[in-house]
PDB file of C-alpha atoms in Angstrom:
ATOM      1  CA  MET A   1     -13.743  42.409  -8.048  1.00 61.00           C
ATOM      2  CA  GLY A   2     -14.719  45.952  -7.200  1.00 62.00           C
ATOM      3  CA  ILE A   3     -17.539  48.434  -7.590  1.00 56.00           C
ATOM      4  CA  GLY A   4     -16.610  52.014  -8.228  1.00 54.00           C
ATOM      5  CA  THR A   5     -17.882  55.287  -9.586  1.00 50.00           C
ATOM      6  CA  LYS A   6     -18.169  55.247 -13.341  1.00 54.00           C
ATOM      7  CA  SER A   7     -17.514  58.242 -15.555  1.00 46.00           C
ATOM      8  CA  GLY A   8     -18.951  58.807 -18.992  1.00 42.00           C
ATOM      9  CA  ILE A   9     -22.339  57.080 -18.633  1.00 47.00           C
ATOM     10  CA  MET A  10     -25.276  59.009 -17.274  1.00 39.00           C
ATOM     11  CA  ALA A  11     -28.707  58.760 -18.814  1.00 40.00           C
ATOM     12  CA  LEU A  12     -32.105  60.344 -18.569  1.00 36.00           C
ATOM     13  CA  ALA A  13     -35.014  57.958 -18.729  1.00 38.00           C
ATOM     14  CA  GLY A  14     -38.117  58.598 -20.746  1.00 40.00           C
ATOM     15  CA  ALA A  15     -41.143  60.230 -19.176  1.00 35.00           C
ATOM     16  CA  GLY A  16     -38.960  63.055 -17.902  1.00 36.00           C
ATOM     17  CA  SER A  17     -37.627  61.330 -14.773  1.00 47.00           C
ATOM     18  CA  ALA A  18     -33.954  61.394 -13.840  1.00 63.00           C
ATOM     19  CA  PHE A  19     -32.120  58.086 -14.159  1.00 82.00           C
ATOM     20  CA  SER A  20     -28.710  57.813 -12.558  1.00 86.00           C
ATOM     21  CA  ASN A  21     -26.105  55.339 -13.791  1.00 92.00           C
ATOM     22  CA  THR A  22     -23.060  55.842 -11.617  1.00 91.00           C
ATOM     23  CA  TYR A  23     -21.558  52.468 -10.747  1.00 91.00           C
ATOM     24  CA  SER A  24     -20.270  49.404 -12.577  1.00 95.00           C
ATOM     25  CA  VAL A  25     -18.470  46.235 -11.538  1.00 96.00           C
ATOM     26  CA  ARG A  26     -14.752  45.937 -12.293  1.00 96.00           C
ATOM     27  CA  LEU A  27     -13.407  42.411 -12.913  1.00 96.00           C
ATOM     28  CA  ASP A  28      -9.657  41.747 -12.883  1.00 94.00           C
ATOM     29  CA  GLY A  29      -9.421  39.047 -15.573  1.00 93.00           C
ATOM     30  CA  THR A  30      -7.877  36.578 -13.133  1.00 93.00           C
ATOM     31  CA  ASP A  31     -10.350  35.272 -10.560  1.00 93.00           C
ATOM     32  CA  ASP A  32     -13.333  37.652 -10.511  1.00 94.00           C
ATOM     33  CA  ASP A  33     -16.894  37.007 -11.577  1.00 95.00           C
ATOM     34  CA  VAL A  34     -20.456  37.658 -10.414  1.00 96.00           C
ATOM     35  CA  ASN A  35     -22.239  34.426  -9.473  1.00 97.00           C
ATOM     36  CA  CYS A  36     -26.011  34.855  -9.788  1.00 97.00           C
ATOM     37  CA  GLY A  37     -26.852  31.310  -8.717  1.00 97.00           C
ATOM     38  CA  ASN A  38     -28.976  28.852 -10.658  1.00 97.00           C
ATOM     39  CA  VAL A  39     -31.222  31.293 -12.531  1.00 98.00           C
ATOM     40  CA  THR A  40     -33.968  29.177 -14.120  1.00 98.00           C
ATOM     41  CA  THR A  41     -35.632  31.906 -16.214  1.00 98.00           C
ATOM     42  CA  PHE A  42     -34.447  30.561 -19.584  1.00 98.00           C
ATOM     43  CA  ASN A  43     -34.932  26.848 -18.896  1.00 98.00           C
ATOM     44  CA  GLY A  44     -36.668  25.259 -21.871  1.00 98.00           C
ATOM     45  CA  VAL A  45     -37.857  28.522 -23.448  1.00 98.00           C
ATOM     46  CA  ASN A  46     -37.861  29.362 -27.153  1.00 98.00           C
ATOM     47  CA  LYS A  47     -37.663  33.140 -26.740  1.00 98.00           C
ATOM     48  CA  ALA A  48     -35.135  35.061 -24.639  1.00 98.00           C
ATOM     49  CA  SER A  49     -32.828  38.079 -24.705  1.00 98.00           C
ATOM     50  CA  VAL A  50     -29.767  39.347 -22.837  1.00 98.00           C
ATOM     51  CA  SER A  51     -28.523  42.948 -22.681  1.00 98.00           C
ATOM     52  CA  ILE A  52     -25.113  43.969 -21.276  1.00 98.00           C
ATOM     53  CA  TRP A  53     -22.884  47.050 -21.188  1.00 98.00           C
ATOM     54  CA  PHE A  54     -19.140  46.368 -21.107  1.00 98.00           C
ATOM     55  CA  LYS A  55     -15.743  48.016 -21.298  1.00 97.00           C
ATOM     56  CA  THR A  56     -12.249  46.544 -21.718  1.00 98.00           C
ATOM     57  CA  SER A  57      -8.738  47.398 -22.839  1.00 97.00           C
ATOM     58  CA  SER A  58      -7.755  43.726 -23.156  1.00 97.00           C
ATOM     59  CA  ASN A  59      -7.579  41.964 -26.516  1.00 96.00           C
ATOM     60  CA  SER A  60      -7.869  38.494 -24.957  1.00 95.00           C
ATOM     61  CA  SER A  61     -10.829  36.202 -25.569  1.00 95.00           C
ATOM     62  CA  MET A  62     -13.201  36.586 -22.595  1.00 96.00           C
ATOM     63  CA  MET A  63     -16.678  35.601 -21.441  1.00 96.00           C
ATOM     64  CA  LEU A  64     -19.288  38.265 -20.748  1.00 97.00           C
ATOM     65  CA  ILE A  65     -21.970  35.982 -19.335  1.00 98.00           C
ATOM     66  CA  ALA A  66     -22.631  32.259 -19.256  1.00 97.00           C
ATOM     67  CA  LYS A  67     -24.933  29.558 -17.946  1.00 97.00           C
ATOM     68  CA  TYR A  68     -22.690  26.917 -19.396  1.00 95.00           C
ATOM     69  CA  ALA A  69     -20.713  24.116 -17.824  1.00 92.00           C
ATOM     70  CA  GLY A  70     -19.762  20.605 -18.895  1.00 84.00           C
ATOM     71  CA  SER A  71     -21.434  18.567 -21.597  1.00 85.00           C
ATOM     72  CA  GLY A  72     -25.149  18.206 -20.873  1.00 85.00           C
ATOM     73  CA  ASP A  73     -25.329  21.305 -18.666  1.00 92.00           C
ATOM     74  CA  ARG A  74     -25.114  24.067 -21.260  1.00 96.00           C
ATOM     75  CA  GLN A  75     -27.652  26.804 -21.928  1.00 97.00           C
ATOM     76  CA  PHE A  76     -25.872  29.864 -23.379  1.00 97.00           C
ATOM     77  CA  GLN A  77     -22.723  31.947 -23.203  1.00 97.00           C
ATOM     78  CA  ILE A  78     -21.541  35.149 -24.876  1.00 98.00           C
ATOM     79  CA  GLN A  79     -17.850  35.279 -25.746  1.00 97.00           C
ATOM     80  CA  VAL A  80     -16.044  38.430 -26.873  1.00 97.00           C
ATOM     81  CA  ILE A  81     -12.793  38.377 -28.828  1.00 97.00           C
ATOM     82  CA  PRO A  82     -12.276  42.164 -28.766  1.00 96.00           C
ATOM     83  CA  GLU A  83     -10.351  42.598 -32.018  1.00 95.00           C
ATOM     84  CA  THR A  84     -12.103  39.829 -33.958  1.00 96.00           C
ATOM     85  CA  ARG A  85     -15.699  38.811 -33.242  1.00 97.00           C
ATOM     86  CA  ILE A  86     -18.503  37.969 -30.844  1.00 98.00           C
ATOM     87  CA  ASP A  87     -19.566  34.327 -30.449  1.00 98.00           C
ATOM     88  CA  VAL A  88     -22.671  32.913 -28.802  1.00 98.00           C
ATOM     89  CA  TYR A  89     -22.762  29.286 -27.711  1.00 97.00           C
ATOM     90  CA  PHE A  90     -25.871  27.355 -26.785  1.00 97.00           C
ATOM     91  CA  VAL A  91     -25.245  23.602 -26.541  1.00 94.00           C
ATOM     92  CA  ASN A  92     -22.808  24.306 -29.371  1.00 95.00           C
ATOM     93  CA  ILE A  93     -21.924  27.492 -31.234  1.00 96.00           C
ATOM     94  CA  GLY A  94     -25.056  29.216 -32.530  1.00 97.00           C
ATOM     95  CA  PHE A  95     -23.762  32.627 -33.668  1.00 98.00           C
ATOM     96  CA  ARG A  96     -20.426  33.999 -34.873  1.00 98.00           C
ATOM     97  CA  SER A  97     -20.102  37.562 -36.107  1.00 98.00           C
ATOM     98  CA  THR A  98     -18.293  38.349 -39.344  1.00 97.00           C
ATOM     99  CA  ASP A  99     -18.209  42.139 -38.928  1.00 96.00           C
ATOM    100  CA  THR A 100     -15.056  44.164 -38.280  1.00 95.00           C
ATOM    101  CA  ILE A 101     -14.999  45.110 -34.606  1.00 96.00           C
ATOM    102  CA  ASP A 102     -12.590  46.902 -32.283  1.00 95.00           C
ATOM    103  CA  LEU A 103     -13.678  46.562 -28.674  1.00 97.00           C
ATOM    104  CA  ASP A 104     -10.441  46.823 -26.684  1.00 97.00           C
ATOM    105  CA  ASP A 105     -10.598  50.638 -26.781  1.00 97.00           C
ATOM    106  CA  ASP A 106     -11.420  51.166 -23.084  1.00 97.00           C
ATOM    107  CA  GLU A 107     -14.777  52.645 -24.102  1.00 97.00           C
ATOM    108  CA  TRP A 108     -18.285  51.529 -23.166  1.00 98.00           C
ATOM    109  CA  HIS A 109     -20.093  49.220 -25.586  1.00 98.00           C
ATOM    110  CA  HIS A 110     -23.494  47.565 -25.539  1.00 98.00           C
ATOM    111  CA  VAL A 111     -24.352  44.047 -26.692  1.00 98.00           C
ATOM    112  CA  VAL A 112     -27.717  42.315 -27.009  1.00 98.00           C
ATOM    113  CA  LEU A 113     -28.431  38.658 -27.717  1.00 98.00           C
ATOM    114  CA  SER A 114     -31.977  38.294 -29.068  1.00 98.00           C
ATOM    115  CA  TYR A 115     -33.096  34.684 -29.433  1.00 98.00           C
ATOM    116  CA  ASP A 116     -36.183  33.244 -31.148  1.00 98.00           C
ATOM    117  CA  GLY A 117     -36.229  29.472 -31.522  1.00 98.00           C
ATOM    118  CA  THR A 118     -39.363  29.603 -33.665  1.00 98.00           C
ATOM    119  CA  GLN A 119     -37.363  31.094 -36.534  1.00 97.00           C
ATOM    120  CA  SER A 120     -35.304  29.054 -38.978  1.00 96.00           C
ATOM    121  CA  GLY A 121     -31.621  28.174 -38.738  1.00 94.00           C
ATOM    122  CA  ALA A 122     -29.229  31.105 -38.544  1.00 96.00           C
ATOM    123  CA  SER A 123     -32.131  33.527 -37.911  1.00 97.00           C
ATOM    124  CA  ARG A 124     -32.785  32.148 -34.425  1.00 98.00           C
ATOM    125  CA  ALA A 125     -30.018  34.156 -32.755  1.00 98.00           C
ATOM    126  CA  LYS A 126     -29.336  37.828 -33.460  1.00 98.00           C
ATOM    127  CA  VAL A 127     -26.559  39.829 -31.846  1.00 98.00           C
ATOM    128  CA  TYR A 128     -26.514  43.619 -31.738  1.00 98.00           C
ATOM    129  CA  LEU A 129     -23.434  45.712 -30.984  1.00 98.00           C
ATOM    130  CA  ASP A 130     -23.988  49.352 -30.044  1.00 98.00           C
ATOM    131  CA  GLY A 131     -27.484  49.227 -31.460  1.00 98.00           C
ATOM    132  CA  SER A 132     -26.639  47.624 -34.829  1.00 98.00           C
ATOM    133  CA  ALA A 133     -27.215  44.001 -35.812  1.00 98.00           C
ATOM    134  CA  LEU A 134     -24.105  41.947 -36.531  1.00 98.00           C
ATOM    135  CA  THR A 135     -23.894  39.406 -39.363  1.00 98.00           C
ATOM    136  CA  ASN A 136     -24.010  35.724 -38.436  1.00 97.00           C
ATOM    137  CA  LEU A 137     -21.487  33.511 -40.205  1.00 97.00           C
ATOM    138  CA  GLY A 138     -24.280  30.969 -40.583  1.00 95.00           C
ATOM    139  CA  PHE A 139     -24.402  28.993 -37.350  1.00 97.00           C
ATOM    140  CA  SER A 140     -27.807  27.852 -36.079  1.00 97.00           C
ATOM    141  CA  ALA A 141     -29.171  28.121 -32.548  1.00 97.00           C
ATOM    142  CA  PRO A 142     -31.429  25.368 -31.138  1.00 97.00           C
ATOM    143  CA  THR A 143     -35.233  25.519 -31.267  1.00 98.00           C
ATOM    144  CA  SER A 144     -35.342  25.865 -27.463  1.00 98.00           C
ATOM    145  CA  LEU A 145     -32.836  26.553 -24.703  1.00 98.00           C
ATOM    146  CA  SER A 146     -31.585  23.738 -22.512  1.00 97.00           C
ATOM    147  CA  THR A 147     -32.685  23.269 -18.929  1.00 97.00           C
ATOM    148  CA  THR A 148     -29.556  23.409 -16.778  1.00 96.00           C
ATOM    149  CA  SER A 149     -28.574  23.369 -13.113  1.00 95.00           C
ATOM    150  CA  THR A 150     -25.313  25.289 -13.480  1.00 95.00           C
ATOM    151  CA  ASN A 151     -25.007  28.808 -12.076  1.00 97.00           C
ATOM    152  CA  LEU A 152     -25.336  31.948 -14.174  1.00 97.00           C
ATOM    153  CA  LEU A 153     -21.964  33.720 -14.161  1.00 97.00           C
ATOM    154  CA  ILE A 154     -21.338  37.305 -15.226  1.00 98.00           C
ATOM    155  CA  GLY A 155     -17.775  37.734 -16.428  1.00 97.00           C
ATOM    156  CA  ASN A 156     -16.885  34.048 -16.598  1.00 95.00           C
ATOM    157  CA  THR A 157     -18.029  30.619 -17.756  1.00 93.00           C
ATOM    158  CA  GLY A 158     -18.381  27.316 -15.941  1.00 89.00           C
ATOM    159  CA  ASN A 159     -16.851  25.412 -18.852  1.00 85.00           C
ATOM    160  CA  THR A 160     -13.297  26.568 -19.615  1.00 84.00           C
ATOM    161  CA  VAL A 161     -12.656  29.363 -17.118  1.00 82.00           C
ATOM    162  CA  VAL A 162     -12.165  32.652 -19.031  1.00 89.00           C
ATOM    163  CA  HIS A 163     -12.554  35.657 -16.724  1.00 94.00           C
ATOM    164  CA  TRP A 164     -13.574  39.096 -17.975  1.00 97.00           C
ATOM    165  CA  ASP A 165     -10.917  41.831 -17.716  1.00 97.00           C
ATOM    166  CA  GLY A 166     -12.672  45.183 -17.529  1.00 98.00           C
ATOM    167  CA  GLU A 167     -16.017  46.602 -16.466  1.00 97.00           C
ATOM    168  CA  ILE A 168     -19.562  45.267 -16.837  1.00 97.00           C
ATOM    169  CA  ASP A 169     -22.810  47.075 -16.102  1.00 97.00           C
ATOM    170  CA  GLU A 170     -26.612  47.000 -16.449  1.00 97.00           C
ATOM    171  CA  VAL A 171     -27.053  43.276 -17.178  1.00 98.00           C
ATOM    172  CA  SER A 172     -30.644  42.342 -17.998  1.00 98.00           C
ATOM    173  CA  LEU A 173     -32.445  39.126 -18.944  1.00 98.00           C
ATOM    174  CA  TRP A 174     -35.693  39.183 -20.905  1.00 98.00           C
ATOM    175  CA  THR A 175     -38.317  36.485 -21.474  1.00 98.00           C
ATOM    176  CA  LYS A 176     -38.982  37.727 -25.003  1.00 98.00           C
ATOM    177  CA  THR A 177     -37.212  38.287 -28.313  1.00 98.00           C
ATOM    178  CA  LEU A 178     -36.146  41.928 -28.299  1.00 98.00           C
ATOM    179  CA  SER A 179     -36.963  43.641 -31.594  1.00 98.00           C
ATOM    180  CA  ASP A 180     -34.715  45.998 -33.558  1.00 98.00           C
ATOM    181  CA  GLY A 181     -36.636  48.949 -32.160  1.00 98.00           C
ATOM    182  CA  GLU A 182     -36.441  47.724 -28.584  1.00 98.00           C
ATOM    183  CA  VAL A 183     -32.680  47.230 -28.906  1.00 98.00           C
ATOM    184  CA  THR A 184     -32.393  50.781 -30.234  1.00 98.00           C
ATOM    185  CA  ASP A 185     -34.350  52.066 -27.237  1.00 97.00           C
ATOM    186  CA  ILE A 186     -32.202  50.153 -24.730  1.00 97.00           C
ATOM    187  CA  TYR A 187     -28.982  51.309 -26.398  1.00 97.00           C
ATOM    188  CA  ASN A 188     -30.350  54.865 -26.226  1.00 96.00           C
ATOM    189  CA  SER A 189     -27.585  56.396 -28.370  1.00 96.00           C
ATOM    190  CA  GLY A 190     -24.935  55.058 -26.012  1.00 96.00           C
ATOM    191  CA  VAL A 191     -26.310  55.921 -22.579  1.00 95.00           C
ATOM    192  CA  PRO A 192     -28.089  53.321 -20.399  1.00 96.00           C
ATOM    193  CA  THR A 193     -31.749  54.029 -19.824  1.00 95.00           C
ATOM    194  CA  ASP A 194     -34.329  53.047 -17.239  1.00 96.00           C
ATOM    195  CA  LEU A 195     -35.677  49.547 -17.937  1.00 97.00           C
ATOM    196  CA  THR A 196     -38.217  49.607 -15.109  1.00 95.00           C
ATOM    197  CA  GLY A 197     -41.528  48.112 -16.193  1.00 95.00           C
ATOM    198  CA  GLY A 198     -40.198  46.850 -19.507  1.00 96.00           C
ATOM    199  CA  ALA A 199     -42.369  44.060 -20.927  1.00 97.00           C
ATOM    200  CA  GLY A 200     -40.576  40.740 -20.493  1.00 98.00           C
ATOM    201  CA  LEU A 201     -37.876  42.067 -18.144  1.00 98.00           C
ATOM    202  CA  ALA A 202     -37.046  39.178 -15.785  1.00 98.00           C
ATOM    203  CA  HIS A 203     -33.744  40.189 -14.132  1.00 98.00           C
ATOM    204  CA  TRP A 204     -31.749  43.406 -14.027  1.00 97.00           C
ATOM    205  CA  TRP A 205     -28.384  43.590 -12.267  1.00 97.00           C
ATOM    206  CA  ARG A 206     -27.450  47.272 -11.880  1.00 95.00           C
ATOM    207  CA  MET A 207     -23.973  46.704 -10.404  1.00 92.00           C
ATOM    208  CA  GLY A 208     -24.251  49.127  -7.511  1.00 87.00           C
ATOM    209  CA  ASP A 209     -26.741  51.713  -8.719  1.00 88.00           C
ATOM    210  CA  ASN A 210     -29.670  50.198  -6.824  1.00 80.00           C
ATOM    211  CA  ASP A 211     -27.861  49.942  -3.487  1.00 74.00           C
ATOM    212  CA  GLY A 212     -25.626  53.008  -3.377  1.00 69.00           C
ATOM    213  CA  GLY A 213     -22.523  51.112  -4.500  1.00 62.00           C
TER     214      GLY A 213
END
């Protein structure tokens, strides 16, 4: 695992202040991940969101983020199959995209999981790719997220180990259901923006930009 200078992503925040996005974390696809510990933010909630920037040239199935281990200790995980689809698992699969995607292009992409357990069936989980909502094959998320003791892993899962091969940046967790407009604002036409003070922002891992790399 390494942190290095990133080219191609530099954003200006709103309100006229400069916002620098220089670093990202590079994971080797073999034994790297970022272990955030037992993050309890989503335990038992019925509204939550996750936002992540990622980049890969691999076409292998990989995990972006997971708080998901053995049976009975599963909260959520986001799986990317770069030439096929994006899946989200809760206790079981809750979202599978049907759209045509091509994500092994070694370019930066942005994904958001927006969850609302108060909605019905397949409407409970929405996934956005580069600012646009993907179509769910019809799987249903639970009415609330499980309470788990497993660690939150960026770039891996605690179930069947599937390491990310590529870069990950600007990972944020939200205690709300992000709306279409909020996803558009975070995507910001393809350049990460300043999330400081965002309503419902619970965690924000900047992968080097908040500590000089």
